[in-house]
Short mmCIF file of C-alpha atoms in Angstrom, two decimals:
data_model
loop_
_atom_site.label_atom_id
_atom_site.label_comp_id
_atom_site.label_asym_id
_atom_site.label_seq_id
_atom_site.Cartn_x
_atom_site.Cartn_y
_atom_site.Cartn_z
CA ILE A 61 -207.58 -150.82 -164.56
CA ARG A 62 -208.07 -150.09 -168.07
CA TRP A 63 -206.98 -146.16 -167.63
CA GLN A 64 -203.79 -148.12 -165.52
CA ARG A 65 -202.39 -150.26 -168.06
CA TYR A 66 -202.68 -146.94 -170.56
CA GLU A 67 -200.66 -145.47 -168.37
CA ALA A 68 -197.99 -148.08 -168.26
CA ILE A 69 -197.80 -147.71 -171.49
CA CYS A 70 -198.03 -144.65 -172.17
CA ARG A 71 -195.30 -143.34 -169.36
CA ARG A 72 -192.98 -146.23 -171.13
CA ALA A 73 -193.33 -145.01 -174.83
CA PHE A 74 -192.53 -141.20 -173.25
CA GLY A 75 -190.13 -142.33 -171.57
CA ALA A 76 -188.14 -144.15 -174.39
CA LEU A 77 -188.80 -140.83 -175.99
CA ARG A 78 -187.49 -138.05 -173.75
CA GLU A 79 -183.98 -140.79 -172.29
CA ALA A 80 -183.07 -140.25 -175.79
CA GLY A 81 -183.82 -135.82 -176.92
CA VAL A 82 -186.21 -137.13 -179.54
CA PRO A 83 -188.49 -134.04 -178.89
CA PHE A 84 -192.78 -134.80 -179.26
CA LEU A 85 -195.93 -134.00 -178.59
CA VAL A 86 -198.43 -136.03 -177.19
CA LEU A 87 -201.72 -135.93 -178.91
CA LYS A 88 -205.86 -136.47 -178.27
CA GLY A 89 -206.57 -139.15 -176.06
CA ALA A 90 -203.27 -139.46 -174.32
CA ALA A 91 -203.12 -135.72 -173.60
CA LEU A 92 -206.73 -135.46 -173.52
CA SER A 93 -207.30 -138.26 -170.84
CA LEU A 94 -205.01 -135.44 -168.55
CA ALA A 95 -205.38 -132.49 -169.58
CA ALA A 96 -209.47 -131.45 -170.41
CA TYR A 97 -211.37 -134.24 -168.00
CA ALA A 98 -212.44 -134.30 -164.94
CA GLY A 99 -210.24 -137.95 -164.22
CA PRO A 100 -208.38 -139.76 -167.30
CA GLU A 101 -210.52 -142.95 -166.92
CA LEU A 102 -213.22 -140.86 -168.45
CA ARG A 103 -211.32 -140.37 -171.97
CA HIS A 104 -211.29 -143.96 -173.53
CA SER A 105 -208.57 -143.79 -176.24
CA HIS A 106 -207.81 -147.28 -177.87
CA ASP A 107 -204.33 -145.81 -179.01
CA ILE A 108 -201.26 -143.63 -178.58
CA ASP A 109 -200.17 -140.38 -181.18
CA VAL A 110 -197.58 -138.43 -180.74
CA LEU A 111 -196.18 -135.47 -183.22
CA VAL A 112 -192.84 -135.93 -184.40
CA ARG A 113 -190.34 -133.77 -186.68
CA GLN A 114 -189.92 -135.20 -189.81
CA GLU A 115 -186.26 -135.31 -189.51
CA ASP A 116 -186.88 -137.44 -185.80
CA ARG A 117 -189.57 -139.85 -187.38
CA GLY A 118 -186.90 -142.94 -188.00
CA ARG A 119 -184.99 -141.90 -184.78
CA ALA A 120 -188.47 -141.75 -182.83
CA ALA A 121 -189.46 -145.66 -184.49
CA ALA A 122 -185.79 -147.15 -183.42
CA VAL A 123 -185.90 -145.50 -180.35
CA LEU A 124 -189.75 -147.17 -179.74
CA SER A 125 -188.70 -149.67 -181.08
CA ASP A 126 -186.40 -150.77 -177.94
CA ALA A 127 -188.85 -149.89 -175.49
CA GLY A 128 -190.63 -152.90 -177.52
CA PHE A 129 -193.45 -151.63 -180.45
CA ALA A 130 -192.76 -153.34 -183.19
CA PRO A 131 -193.59 -152.45 -186.71
CA MET A 132 -197.39 -152.33 -187.45
CA PRO A 133 -198.59 -154.18 -190.76
CA SER A 134 -200.02 -151.54 -192.66
CA ARG A 135 -203.48 -150.09 -190.37
CA ALA A 136 -206.58 -149.13 -192.50
CA GLY A 137 -206.57 -145.27 -192.42
CA THR A 138 -203.00 -145.01 -191.88
CA ALA A 139 -202.20 -141.03 -193.25
CA ALA A 140 -199.17 -140.11 -195.26
CA GLY A 141 -196.30 -139.10 -192.83
CA THR A 142 -197.62 -141.66 -190.34
CA THR A 143 -195.84 -144.74 -188.37
CA ALA A 144 -197.72 -147.21 -187.37
CA LEU A 145 -196.22 -149.66 -183.96
CA ILE A 146 -197.66 -151.42 -181.64
CA ASP A 147 -196.64 -152.27 -178.56
CA ARG A 148 -196.72 -156.65 -177.18
CA SER A 149 -200.08 -155.90 -175.16
CA HIS A 150 -201.72 -154.69 -178.91
CA LEU A 151 -202.20 -151.27 -178.29
CA PRO A 152 -201.03 -149.33 -181.50
CA LEU A 153 -198.82 -146.26 -181.85
CA GLU A 154 -199.26 -143.79 -183.84
CA LEU A 155 -195.80 -141.70 -185.60
CA HIS A 156 -197.81 -138.18 -186.83
CA THR A 157 -195.38 -135.85 -188.67
CA ARG A 158 -198.31 -133.34 -189.54
CA LEU A 159 -201.61 -132.63 -187.66
CA TYR A 160 -203.90 -133.66 -190.43
CA ARG A 161 -204.78 -136.13 -193.51
CA LEU A 162 -205.58 -133.36 -195.79
CA LEU A 163 -201.87 -131.24 -196.43
CA HIS A 164 -204.38 -127.92 -196.77
CA TYR A 165 -204.99 -128.58 -193.49
CA ASP A 166 -202.48 -128.62 -191.75
CA PRO A 167 -200.73 -125.32 -189.52
CA PRO A 168 -197.36 -124.11 -189.66
CA LEU A 169 -195.95 -126.54 -188.09
CA ALA A 170 -193.00 -124.36 -186.87
CA ALA A 171 -195.67 -122.38 -184.43
CA VAL A 172 -197.45 -125.35 -183.46
CA TRP A 173 -194.82 -126.67 -181.92
CA GLU A 174 -193.37 -123.38 -180.17
CA SER A 175 -197.22 -122.46 -178.69
CA ALA A 176 -196.81 -126.75 -176.61
CA VAL A 177 -197.25 -126.35 -173.37
CA PRO A 178 -196.18 -128.96 -170.35
CA TRP A 179 -198.19 -131.59 -169.63
CA ARG A 180 -197.70 -133.99 -166.66
CA LEU A 181 -198.07 -137.43 -166.72
CA GLY A 182 -197.08 -138.74 -163.07
CA GLU A 183 -194.19 -137.55 -162.25
CA ALA A 184 -192.58 -136.92 -165.43
CA THR A 185 -193.14 -133.00 -167.76
CA LEU A 186 -194.09 -133.60 -171.07
CA ARG A 187 -195.20 -131.16 -173.46
CA THR A 188 -198.67 -131.38 -175.55
CA LEU A 189 -201.01 -128.59 -177.78
CA ALA A 190 -201.99 -125.36 -176.31
CA PRO A 191 -205.70 -125.75 -175.67
CA GLU A 192 -207.00 -123.72 -178.45
CA ASP A 193 -204.63 -125.47 -180.60
CA HIS A 194 -206.22 -128.28 -179.62
CA PHE A 195 -209.69 -127.96 -179.63
CA VAL A 196 -208.37 -126.95 -183.31
CA TYR A 197 -207.08 -129.88 -183.99
CA VAL A 198 -209.88 -132.20 -182.24
CA CYS A 199 -212.47 -130.68 -184.84
CA GLY A 200 -209.76 -130.56 -187.52
CA GLN A 201 -209.60 -134.49 -187.32
CA ALA A 202 -213.28 -134.45 -187.23
CA ALA A 203 -213.73 -132.72 -190.74
CA CYS A 204 -211.22 -135.09 -192.35
CA SER A 205 -211.41 -138.42 -190.54
CA ALA A 206 -213.06 -141.33 -190.46
CA SER A 207 -213.89 -141.60 -187.20
CA ARG A 208 -215.45 -138.50 -187.23
CA ASP A 209 -218.52 -141.09 -187.46
CA THR A 210 -218.50 -140.56 -183.92
CA PRO A 211 -218.77 -139.12 -181.44
CA LYS A 212 -215.79 -138.65 -179.28
CA TRP A 213 -214.42 -135.72 -181.46
CA ALA A 214 -217.82 -133.64 -179.57
CA ALA A 215 -216.95 -134.79 -176.36
CA ASP A 216 -212.83 -134.23 -176.40
CA ALA A 217 -214.42 -130.33 -178.09
CA PHE A 218 -216.99 -129.87 -175.44
CA ALA A 219 -214.43 -130.95 -173.09
CA LEU A 220 -211.10 -128.46 -174.03
CA ALA A 221 -214.19 -125.63 -174.21
CA SER A 222 -214.88 -126.32 -170.58
CA SER A 223 -211.36 -126.62 -169.33
#
């Protein structure tokens, strides 16, 4: 039941961005739950992460606002280059313009966008990081994020390596 509610919110967010023509890549939980795990309910997700280009961040936030996401008051741990929004169900959505908090970790984003792969959410074809980029991203997030203390990153890395 939790996955169904999460998926419905993802569909609304991703559909709004797609209809508005905002290029984006689905990151972490939303993408990994379907791309790397045996069943989407096996990957707990407590937010939605989306990569957008810096020049599209304002437009993406406006589109998502029209789709029912409100600006989130400052959230502890929100990285620079990130716009935090929240759904009326209290599910956070973060628009990222870079992959890592630490600038020296960031790969050339043009190459990341170019190597992105199609990803299906129901009938919609969206895009996410290539599996090898997602693996490096998950491990890189663990190296520079407070959430590294939880083992979820290890499960994601294992699921990606096994898929």
